[in-house]
Coordinates of C-alpha atoms in Angstrom, one line a residue:
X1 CA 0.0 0.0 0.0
X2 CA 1.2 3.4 -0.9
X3 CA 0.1 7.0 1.2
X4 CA -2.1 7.6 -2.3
X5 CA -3.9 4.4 -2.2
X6 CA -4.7 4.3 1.7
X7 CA -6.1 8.0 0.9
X8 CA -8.0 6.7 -1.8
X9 CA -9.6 4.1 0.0
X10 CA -10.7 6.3 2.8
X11 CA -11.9 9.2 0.6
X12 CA -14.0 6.5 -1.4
X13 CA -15.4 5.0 1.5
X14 CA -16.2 8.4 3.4
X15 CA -20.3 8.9 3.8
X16 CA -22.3 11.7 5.1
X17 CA -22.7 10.6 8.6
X18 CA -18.8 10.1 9.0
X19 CA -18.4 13.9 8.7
X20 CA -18.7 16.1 11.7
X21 CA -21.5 18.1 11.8
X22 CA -19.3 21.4 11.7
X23 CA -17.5 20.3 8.8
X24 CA -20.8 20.0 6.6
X25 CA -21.6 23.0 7.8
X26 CA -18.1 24.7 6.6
X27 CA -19.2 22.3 3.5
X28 CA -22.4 24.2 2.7
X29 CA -21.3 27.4 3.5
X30 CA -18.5 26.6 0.9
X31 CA -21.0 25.9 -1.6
X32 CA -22.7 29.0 -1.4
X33 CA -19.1 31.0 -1.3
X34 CA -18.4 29.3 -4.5
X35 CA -21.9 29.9 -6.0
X36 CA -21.4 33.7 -5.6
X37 CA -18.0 33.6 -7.5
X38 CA -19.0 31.7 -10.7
X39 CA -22.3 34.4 -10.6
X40 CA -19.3 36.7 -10.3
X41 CA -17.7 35.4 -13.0
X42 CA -20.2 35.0 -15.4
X43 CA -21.6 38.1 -15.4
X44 CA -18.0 39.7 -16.3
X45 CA -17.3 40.7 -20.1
X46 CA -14.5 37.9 -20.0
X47 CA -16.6 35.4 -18.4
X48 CA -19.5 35.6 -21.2
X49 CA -16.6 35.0 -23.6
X50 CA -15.9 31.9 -22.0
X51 CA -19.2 30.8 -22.3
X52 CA -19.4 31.7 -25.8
X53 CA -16.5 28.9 -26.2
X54 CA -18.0 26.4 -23.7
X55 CA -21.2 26.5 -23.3
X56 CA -22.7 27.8 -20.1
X57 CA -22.4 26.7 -16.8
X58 CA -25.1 23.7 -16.4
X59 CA -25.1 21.6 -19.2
X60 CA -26.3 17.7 -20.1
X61 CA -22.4 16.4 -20.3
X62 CA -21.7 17.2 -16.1
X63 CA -17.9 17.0 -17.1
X64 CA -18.0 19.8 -19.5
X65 CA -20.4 21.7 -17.2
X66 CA -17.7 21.2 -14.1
X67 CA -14.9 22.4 -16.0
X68 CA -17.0 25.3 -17.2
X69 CA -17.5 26.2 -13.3
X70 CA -14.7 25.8 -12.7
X71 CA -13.1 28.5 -14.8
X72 CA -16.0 30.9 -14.1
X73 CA -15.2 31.0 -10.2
X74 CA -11.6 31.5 -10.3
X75 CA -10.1 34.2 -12.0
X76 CA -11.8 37.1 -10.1
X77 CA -9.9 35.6 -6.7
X78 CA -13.4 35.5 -5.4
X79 CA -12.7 31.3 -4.9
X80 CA -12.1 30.4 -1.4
X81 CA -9.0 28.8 -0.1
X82 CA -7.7 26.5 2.9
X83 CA -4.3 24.9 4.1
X84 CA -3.4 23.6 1.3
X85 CA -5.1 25.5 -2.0
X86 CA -7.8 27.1 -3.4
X87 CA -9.6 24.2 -3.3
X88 CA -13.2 25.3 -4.3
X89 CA -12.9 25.5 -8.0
X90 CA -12.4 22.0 -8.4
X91 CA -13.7 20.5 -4.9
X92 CA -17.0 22.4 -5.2
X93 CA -16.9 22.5 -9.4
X94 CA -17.2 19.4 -10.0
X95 CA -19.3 17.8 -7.2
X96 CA -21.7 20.5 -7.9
X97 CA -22.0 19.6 -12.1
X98 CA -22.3 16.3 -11.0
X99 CA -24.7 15.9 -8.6
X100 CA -27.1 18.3 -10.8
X101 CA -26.3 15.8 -13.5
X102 CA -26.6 12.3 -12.0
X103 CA -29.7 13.7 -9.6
X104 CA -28.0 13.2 -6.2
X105 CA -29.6 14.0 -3.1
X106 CA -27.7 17.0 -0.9
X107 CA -25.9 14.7 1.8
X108 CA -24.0 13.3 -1.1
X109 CA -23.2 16.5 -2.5
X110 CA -21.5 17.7 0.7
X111 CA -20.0 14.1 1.6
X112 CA -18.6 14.7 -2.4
X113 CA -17.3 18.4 -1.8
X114 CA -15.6 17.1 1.6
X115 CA -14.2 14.5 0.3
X116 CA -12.6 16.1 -2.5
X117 CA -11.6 18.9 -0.1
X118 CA -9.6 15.9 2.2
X119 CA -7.7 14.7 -1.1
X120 CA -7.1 18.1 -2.9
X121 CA -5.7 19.7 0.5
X122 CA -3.6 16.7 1.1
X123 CA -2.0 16.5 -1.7
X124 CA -1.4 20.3 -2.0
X125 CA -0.3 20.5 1.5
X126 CA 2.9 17.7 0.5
X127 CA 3.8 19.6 -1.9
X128 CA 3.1 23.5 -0.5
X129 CA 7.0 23.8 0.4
X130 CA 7.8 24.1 -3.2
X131 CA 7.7 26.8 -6.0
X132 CA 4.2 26.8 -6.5
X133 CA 1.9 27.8 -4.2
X134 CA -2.0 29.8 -4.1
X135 CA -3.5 29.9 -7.7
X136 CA -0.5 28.9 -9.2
X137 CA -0.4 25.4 -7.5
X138 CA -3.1 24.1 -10.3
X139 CA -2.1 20.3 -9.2
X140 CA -5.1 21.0 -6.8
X141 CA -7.4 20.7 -9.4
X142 CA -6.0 17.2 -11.0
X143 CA -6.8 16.2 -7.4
X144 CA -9.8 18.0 -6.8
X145 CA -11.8 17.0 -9.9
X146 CA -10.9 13.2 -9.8
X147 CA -11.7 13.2 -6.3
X148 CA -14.9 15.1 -6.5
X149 CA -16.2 13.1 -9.6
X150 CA -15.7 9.6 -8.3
X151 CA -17.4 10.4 -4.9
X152 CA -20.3 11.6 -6.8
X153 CA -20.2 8.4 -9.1
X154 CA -19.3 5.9 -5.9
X155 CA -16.3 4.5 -7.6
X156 CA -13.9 2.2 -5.4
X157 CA -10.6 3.5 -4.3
X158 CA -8.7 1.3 -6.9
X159 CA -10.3 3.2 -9.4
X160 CA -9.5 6.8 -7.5
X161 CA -5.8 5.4 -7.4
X162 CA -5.3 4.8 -11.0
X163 CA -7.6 8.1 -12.1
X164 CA -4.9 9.9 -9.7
X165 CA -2.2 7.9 -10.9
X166 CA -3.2 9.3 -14.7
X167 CA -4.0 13.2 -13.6
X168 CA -0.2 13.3 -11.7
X169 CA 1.5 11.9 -14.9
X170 CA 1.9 14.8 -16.6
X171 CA 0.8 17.6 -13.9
X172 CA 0.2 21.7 -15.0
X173 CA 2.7 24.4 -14.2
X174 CA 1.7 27.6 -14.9
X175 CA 3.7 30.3 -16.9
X176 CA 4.1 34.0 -14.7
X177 CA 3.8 35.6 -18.0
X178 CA 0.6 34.3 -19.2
X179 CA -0.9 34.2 -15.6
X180 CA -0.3 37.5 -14.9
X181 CA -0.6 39.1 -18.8
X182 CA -3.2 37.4 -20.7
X183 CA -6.4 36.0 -20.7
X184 CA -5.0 32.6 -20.5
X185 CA -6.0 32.8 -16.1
X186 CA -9.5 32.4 -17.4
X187 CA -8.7 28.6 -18.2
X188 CA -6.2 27.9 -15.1
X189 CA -8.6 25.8 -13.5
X190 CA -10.6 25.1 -16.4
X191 CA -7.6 22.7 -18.1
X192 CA -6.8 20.9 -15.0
X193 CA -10.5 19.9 -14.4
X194 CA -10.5 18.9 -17.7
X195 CA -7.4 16.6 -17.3
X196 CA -8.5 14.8 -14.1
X197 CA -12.2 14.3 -15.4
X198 CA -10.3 12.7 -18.8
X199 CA -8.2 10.9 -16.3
X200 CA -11.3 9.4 -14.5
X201 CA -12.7 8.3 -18.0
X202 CA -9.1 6.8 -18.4
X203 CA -9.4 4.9 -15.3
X204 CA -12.9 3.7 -15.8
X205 CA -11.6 2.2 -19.3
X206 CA -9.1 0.0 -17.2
X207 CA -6.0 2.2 -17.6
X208 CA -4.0 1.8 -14.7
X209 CA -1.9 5.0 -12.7
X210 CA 1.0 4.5 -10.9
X211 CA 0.0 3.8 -7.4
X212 CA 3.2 5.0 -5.9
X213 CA 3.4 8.4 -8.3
X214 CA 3.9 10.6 -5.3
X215 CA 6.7 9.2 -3.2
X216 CA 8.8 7.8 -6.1
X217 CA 11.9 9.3 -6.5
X218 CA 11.0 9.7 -10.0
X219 CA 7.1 10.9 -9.4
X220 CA 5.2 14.1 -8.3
X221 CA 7.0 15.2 -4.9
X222 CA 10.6 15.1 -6.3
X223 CA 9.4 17.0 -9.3
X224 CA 7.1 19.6 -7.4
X225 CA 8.1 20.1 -3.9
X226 CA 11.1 21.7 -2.7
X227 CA 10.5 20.0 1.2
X228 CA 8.2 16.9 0.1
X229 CA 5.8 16.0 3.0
X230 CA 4.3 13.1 2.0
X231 CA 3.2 12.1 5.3
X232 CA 0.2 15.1 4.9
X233 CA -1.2 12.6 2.0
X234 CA -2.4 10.1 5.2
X235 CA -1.8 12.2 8.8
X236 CA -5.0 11.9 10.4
X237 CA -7.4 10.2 8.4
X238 CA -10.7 11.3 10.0
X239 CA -9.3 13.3 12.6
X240 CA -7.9 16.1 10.9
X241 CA -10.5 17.9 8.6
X242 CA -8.6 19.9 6.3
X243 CA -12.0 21.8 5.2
X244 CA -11.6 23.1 9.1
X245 CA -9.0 25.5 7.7
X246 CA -11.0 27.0 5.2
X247 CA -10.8 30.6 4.5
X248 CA -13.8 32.8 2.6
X249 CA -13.2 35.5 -0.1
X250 CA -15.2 38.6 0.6
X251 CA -14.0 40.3 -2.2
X252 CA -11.8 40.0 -5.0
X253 CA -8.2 40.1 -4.8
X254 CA -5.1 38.3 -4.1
X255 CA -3.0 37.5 -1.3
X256 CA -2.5 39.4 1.8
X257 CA -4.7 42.2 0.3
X258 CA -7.5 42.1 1.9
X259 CA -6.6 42.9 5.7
X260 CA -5.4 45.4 4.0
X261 CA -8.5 46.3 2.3
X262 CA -10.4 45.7 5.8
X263 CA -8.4 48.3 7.1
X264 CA -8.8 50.4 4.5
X265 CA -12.9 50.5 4.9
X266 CA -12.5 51.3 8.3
X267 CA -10.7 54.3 8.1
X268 CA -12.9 55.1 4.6
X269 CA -15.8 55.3 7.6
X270 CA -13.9 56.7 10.2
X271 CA -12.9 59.5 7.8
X272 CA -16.1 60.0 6.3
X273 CA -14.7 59.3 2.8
X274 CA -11.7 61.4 2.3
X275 CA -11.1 63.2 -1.0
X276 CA -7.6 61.6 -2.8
X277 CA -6.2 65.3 -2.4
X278 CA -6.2 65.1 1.1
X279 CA -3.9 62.2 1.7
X280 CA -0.5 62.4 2.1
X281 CA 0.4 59.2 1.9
X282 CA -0.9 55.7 2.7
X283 CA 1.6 53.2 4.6
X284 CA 0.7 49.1 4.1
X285 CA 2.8 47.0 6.7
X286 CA 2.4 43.4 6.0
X287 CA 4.0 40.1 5.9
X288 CA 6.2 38.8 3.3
X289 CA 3.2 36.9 1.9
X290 CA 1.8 40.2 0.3
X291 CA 4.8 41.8 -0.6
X292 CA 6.0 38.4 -2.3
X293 CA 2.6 38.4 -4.4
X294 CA 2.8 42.3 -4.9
X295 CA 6.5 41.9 -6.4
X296 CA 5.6 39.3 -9.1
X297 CA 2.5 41.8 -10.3
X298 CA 3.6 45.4 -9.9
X299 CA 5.7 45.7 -13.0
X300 CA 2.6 44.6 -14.9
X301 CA 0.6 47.2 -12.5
X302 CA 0.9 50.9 -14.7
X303 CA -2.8 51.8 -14.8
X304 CA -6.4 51.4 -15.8
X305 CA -5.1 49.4 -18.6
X306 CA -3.4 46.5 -16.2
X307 CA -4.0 43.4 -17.1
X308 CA -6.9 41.5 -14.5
X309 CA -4.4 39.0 -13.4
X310 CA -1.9 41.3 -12.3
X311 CA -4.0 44.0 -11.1
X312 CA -5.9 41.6 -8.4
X313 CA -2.8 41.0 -6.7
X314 CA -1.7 44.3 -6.6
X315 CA -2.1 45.9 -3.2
X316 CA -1.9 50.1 -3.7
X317 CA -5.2 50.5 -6.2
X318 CA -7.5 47.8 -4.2
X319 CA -6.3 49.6 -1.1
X320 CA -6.8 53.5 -2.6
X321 CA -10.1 52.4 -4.3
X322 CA -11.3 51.1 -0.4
X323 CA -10.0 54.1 1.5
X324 CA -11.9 56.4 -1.0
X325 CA -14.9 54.3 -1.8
X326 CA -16.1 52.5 1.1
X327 CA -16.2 49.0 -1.0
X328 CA -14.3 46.9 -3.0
X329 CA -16.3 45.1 -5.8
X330 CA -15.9 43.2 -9.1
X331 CA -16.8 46.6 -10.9
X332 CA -13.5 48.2 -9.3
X333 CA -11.4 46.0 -11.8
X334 CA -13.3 47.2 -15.2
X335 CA -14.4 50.4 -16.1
X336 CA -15.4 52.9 -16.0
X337 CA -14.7 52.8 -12.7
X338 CA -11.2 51.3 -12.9
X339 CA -10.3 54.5 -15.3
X340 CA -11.2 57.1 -12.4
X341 CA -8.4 59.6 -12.2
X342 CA -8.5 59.9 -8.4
X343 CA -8.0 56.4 -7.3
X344 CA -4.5 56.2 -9.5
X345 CA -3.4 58.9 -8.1
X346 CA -4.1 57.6 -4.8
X347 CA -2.8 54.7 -5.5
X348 CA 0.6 56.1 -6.5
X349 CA 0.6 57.4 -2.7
X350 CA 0.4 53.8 -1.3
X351 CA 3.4 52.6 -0.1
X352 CA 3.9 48.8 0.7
X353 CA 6.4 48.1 3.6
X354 CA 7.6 44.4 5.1
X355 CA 6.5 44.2 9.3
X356 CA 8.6 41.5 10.6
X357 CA 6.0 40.4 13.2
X358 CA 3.2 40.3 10.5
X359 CA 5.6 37.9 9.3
X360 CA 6.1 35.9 12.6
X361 CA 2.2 35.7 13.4
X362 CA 1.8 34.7 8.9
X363 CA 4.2 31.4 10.0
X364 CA 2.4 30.9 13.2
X365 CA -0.8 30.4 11.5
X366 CA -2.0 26.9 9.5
X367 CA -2.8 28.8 6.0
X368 CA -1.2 29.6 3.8
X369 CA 1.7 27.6 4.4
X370 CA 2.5 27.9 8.4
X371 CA 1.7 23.9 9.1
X372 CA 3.9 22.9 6.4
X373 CA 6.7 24.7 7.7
X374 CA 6.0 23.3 11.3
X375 CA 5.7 19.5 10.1
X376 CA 8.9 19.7 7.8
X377 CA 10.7 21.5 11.0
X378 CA 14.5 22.0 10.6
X379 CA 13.8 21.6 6.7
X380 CA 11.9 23.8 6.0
X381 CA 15.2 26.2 6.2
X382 CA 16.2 26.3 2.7
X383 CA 12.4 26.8 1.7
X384 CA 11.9 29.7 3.9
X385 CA 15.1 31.2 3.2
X386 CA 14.5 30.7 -0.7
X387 CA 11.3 32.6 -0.1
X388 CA 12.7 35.7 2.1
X389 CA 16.4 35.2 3.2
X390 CA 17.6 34.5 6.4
X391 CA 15.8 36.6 8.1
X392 CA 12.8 34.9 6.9
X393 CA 13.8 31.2 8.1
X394 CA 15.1 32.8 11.4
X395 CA 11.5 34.1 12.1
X396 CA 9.3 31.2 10.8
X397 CA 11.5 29.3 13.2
X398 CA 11.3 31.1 16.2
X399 CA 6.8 31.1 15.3
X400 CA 7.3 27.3 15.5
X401 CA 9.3 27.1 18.1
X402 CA 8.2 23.8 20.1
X403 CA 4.8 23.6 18.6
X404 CA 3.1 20.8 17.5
X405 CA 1.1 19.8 14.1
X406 CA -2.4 21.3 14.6
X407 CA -5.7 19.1 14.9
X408 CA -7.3 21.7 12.8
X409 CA -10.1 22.7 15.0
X410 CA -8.4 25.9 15.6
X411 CA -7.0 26.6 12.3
X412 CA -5.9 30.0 11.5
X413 CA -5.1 32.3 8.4
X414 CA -3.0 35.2 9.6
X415 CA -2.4 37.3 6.7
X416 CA -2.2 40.8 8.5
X417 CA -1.8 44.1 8.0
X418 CA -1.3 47.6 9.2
X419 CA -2.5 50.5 7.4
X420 CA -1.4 54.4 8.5
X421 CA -3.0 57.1 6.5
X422 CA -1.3 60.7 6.9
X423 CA -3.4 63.6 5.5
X424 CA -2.2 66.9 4.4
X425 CA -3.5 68.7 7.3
X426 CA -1.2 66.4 9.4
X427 CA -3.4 64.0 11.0
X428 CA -2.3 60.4 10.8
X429 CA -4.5 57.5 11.7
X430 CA -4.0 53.8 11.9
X431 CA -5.8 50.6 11.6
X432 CA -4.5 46.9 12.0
X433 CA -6.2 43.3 11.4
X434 CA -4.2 40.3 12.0
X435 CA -6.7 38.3 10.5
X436 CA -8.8 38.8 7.3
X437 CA -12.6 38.9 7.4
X438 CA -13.9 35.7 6.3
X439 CA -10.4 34.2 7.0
X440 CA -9.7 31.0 8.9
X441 CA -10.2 31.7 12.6
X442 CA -12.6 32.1 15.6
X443 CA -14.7 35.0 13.9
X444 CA -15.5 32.6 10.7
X445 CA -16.0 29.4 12.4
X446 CA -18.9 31.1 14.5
X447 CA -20.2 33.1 11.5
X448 CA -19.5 31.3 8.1
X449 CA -23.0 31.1 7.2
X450 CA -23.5 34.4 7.5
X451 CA -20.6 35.3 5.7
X452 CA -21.0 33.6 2.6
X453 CA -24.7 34.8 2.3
X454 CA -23.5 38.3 2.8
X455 CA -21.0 37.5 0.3
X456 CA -23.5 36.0 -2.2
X457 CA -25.9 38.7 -2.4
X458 CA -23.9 40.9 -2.6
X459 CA -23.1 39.9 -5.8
X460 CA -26.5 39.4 -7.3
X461 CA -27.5 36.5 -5.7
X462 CA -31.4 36.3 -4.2
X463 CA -31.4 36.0 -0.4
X464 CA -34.1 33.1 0.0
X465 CA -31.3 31.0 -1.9
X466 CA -28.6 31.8 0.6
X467 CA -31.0 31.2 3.6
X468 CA -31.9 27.9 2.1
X469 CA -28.0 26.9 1.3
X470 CA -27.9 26.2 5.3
X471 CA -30.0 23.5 4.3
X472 CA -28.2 22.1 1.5
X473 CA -27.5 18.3 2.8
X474 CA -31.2 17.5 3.6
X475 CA -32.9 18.3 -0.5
X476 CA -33.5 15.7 -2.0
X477 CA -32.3 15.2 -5.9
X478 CA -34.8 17.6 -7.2
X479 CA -34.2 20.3 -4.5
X480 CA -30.2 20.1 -5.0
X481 CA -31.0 21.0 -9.0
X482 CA -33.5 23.7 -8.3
X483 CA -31.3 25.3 -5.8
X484 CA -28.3 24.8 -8.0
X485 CA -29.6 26.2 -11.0
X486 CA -31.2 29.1 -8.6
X487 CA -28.0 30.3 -7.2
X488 CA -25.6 29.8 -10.4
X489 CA -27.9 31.8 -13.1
X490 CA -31.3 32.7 -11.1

């Protein structure tokens, strides 16, 4: 037996009444999130031109319908994320097509989204100390979508090993250039999907995977991880939920921007909406995290004409457009609005500074990548100092300084910020969040639901839908393909 096989097995065998009750309700809620970003998606110029090469978001073949859901809830960065990956665009994606297409009731929908959850995070997770990480790590998505379709069709586990063993033979990396530049984001979830559905077919046929692809010397891990952990594949089996550690997207944008932005709406209502003349300047302390993202997109970042990818993980104009607006919505990134003098101006007044102890509290968190570092221990070194110097592995070691692996139940995401705004008149005035709204931690665990039905209509979405997503798991058939087709395109 291999750590891909025993996860298999479990995965396939998992049913609705294993799952804690707080994890299907994480589950549902992450259904909902999800919903709202493919609304968000395909009501975008960009998203109706995907649709004009697809088809549109529920269609008779579930596989083409999951990849097209897929692509339409991730580009924005409206998808939701956990420790390890933005899991939702294929762990929600393709349980979702599914279930609408075969007619399954709502407990197997969420058992399908949780257990595609389990195997997408794991494998993400053993490989998360490597160069790809976030939306760039699109390996999620092989696992995600294989895991998500065979739970939905009640495949054995030899069948989820070979599907796997297929997806993993030839696994997507991503090119900066086209991520950040081009349209080409639209499909990096879509191609994925596509791959590990094609896999499943491939498995179904009686092509056989590799059942030891990840921990071979010659297989996944030595190819994609920097610190392979493949221990993560099997830790904790039924104990450790990583859909515990799942953080919700409020509003588009890309890592470490939006404690920032949280900030920035505070002190948008604590100044009564100040005018971009007034501000001096505008000081974001954060981690290493933001700065890192903010680095691969600012040369790409010169105005109204920035390219999507680059602009949503670009921290001065979501941060300038906050402070002057009060919001931060889909319309920001598209004009007219995105042309508006004032808020490039502003934006130019934004400056973006490294806090060491943003830093510290980022490693002491699970997400994005603070468990990994904790597991692999002494080495992790040459990760973190690859990622920041030695500074940087001299801090994440002191965070995880005689700490144990977490159980999960009190995951964190502690992307945090400080933001100082200094007006002409010389007042200066500061707000801090350590962690995000929506992000993993004691505020979202007690108010998830709430969340995600703020979340989803606010973006067009009818409220009856969002009440009724709390109550996902008990529709039968019929009631999961009303609801589904109500909150995607109703």
């Amino acid at each position: 037996m291999t750590g891909l096989t025993d996860l298999c097995d479990w995965a396939a065998g998992l049913r609705y009444a294993d799952v804690p009750e707080r994890v299907r309700a994480l589950a549902a809620s992450q259904v909902l999130s999800q919903a709202a970003a493919i609304r968000a998606g395909l009501h975008h110029p960009l998203g109706r031109r995907l649709v004009t090469a697809f088809g549109p978001p529920l269609q008779a073949d579930p596989r083409q319908s999951a990849a097209v859901l897929a692509a339409l809830g991730s580009w924005l960065n409206l998808d939701d994320t956990a420790y390890a990956g933005h899991l939702s665009n294929s762990t929600v994606a393709v349980p979702l097509a599914h279930a609408h297409g075969l007619g399954l009731d709502g407990a197997r929908l969420i058992t399908a989204v949780v257990a595609a959850n389990e195997v997408a995070a794991r494998v993400t997770a053993a490989a998360t100390l490597g160069p790809l990480r976030g939306q760039s790590a699109v390996h999620t998505h092989l696992a995600g979508a294989v895991a998500g379709r065979l739970h939905s069709e009640g495949a054995p586990g030899s069948r989820w090993a070979d599907a796997l063993g297929l997806a993993f033979a030839m696994p997507h990396r991503p090119l900066m250039r086209a991520f950040l530049a081009s349209d080409a984001r639209l499909l990096n979830t879509f191609t994925p999907v596509r791959a590990g559905l094609d896999a499943c077919d491939a498995a179904a046929a009686g092509l056989r995977g590799a059942p030891d692809l990840m921990e071979h010397p010659d297989g996944f891990l030595a190819a994609f991880a920097d610190v392979p952990l493949p221990g993560a594949l099997t830790d904790g089996l039924g104990e450790r939920w990583y859909t515990e550690t799942l953080s919700f997207k409020m509003r588009p944008g890309g890592p470490g921007i939006d404690a920032a932005v949280d900030c920035a709406l505070e002190l948008h209502r604590e100044l009564g909406g100040p005018a971009a003349d007034e501000v001096a300047e505008v000081v974001v302390e954060a981690s290493l995290y933001t700065l890192f993202a903010g680095r691969k997109a600012e040369s790409y970042v010169t105005g109204p004409d920035a390219p999507l990818g680059a602009l949503v993980l670009h921290t001065p104009y979501p941060v300038a457009t906050a402070l002057l607006t009060g919001r931060l919505a889909v319309a920001d990134f598209e004009g007219p609005l995105l042309a508006e003098p004032d808020r490039w101006r502003l934006a130019d007044r934004v400056r973006v500074v490294h806090d060491p102890d943003l830093t510290r509290a980022l490693f002491a968190s699970e997400a994005p990548f603070g468990e990994a570092v904790r597991v692999a221990g002494a080495g992790a070194g040459p990760w973190t100092r690859a990622f920041g110097g030695a500074e940087t592995e001299e801090i994440a070691r002191r965070a995880n300084e005689g700490r144990a692996p977490s159980d999960f139940s009190r995951a964190t995401k502690t992307t945090g910020a400080r933001v100082t705004v200094t007006l002409k008149d010389g007042r200066t005035l500061t707000r801090e969040r350590l962690i995000p709204l929506g992000a993993a931690g004691p505020h979202t665990r007690e108010h998830h639901a709430e969340l995600v039905r703020e979340k989803f209509t606010g973006l067009g979405g009818a409220a009856a839908t969002a009440r009724a997503a709390a109550g996902l798991a008990s529709m039968d058939a019929g009631g999961v393909r009303r609801w589904t087709a109500d909150a995607l395109t109703g």
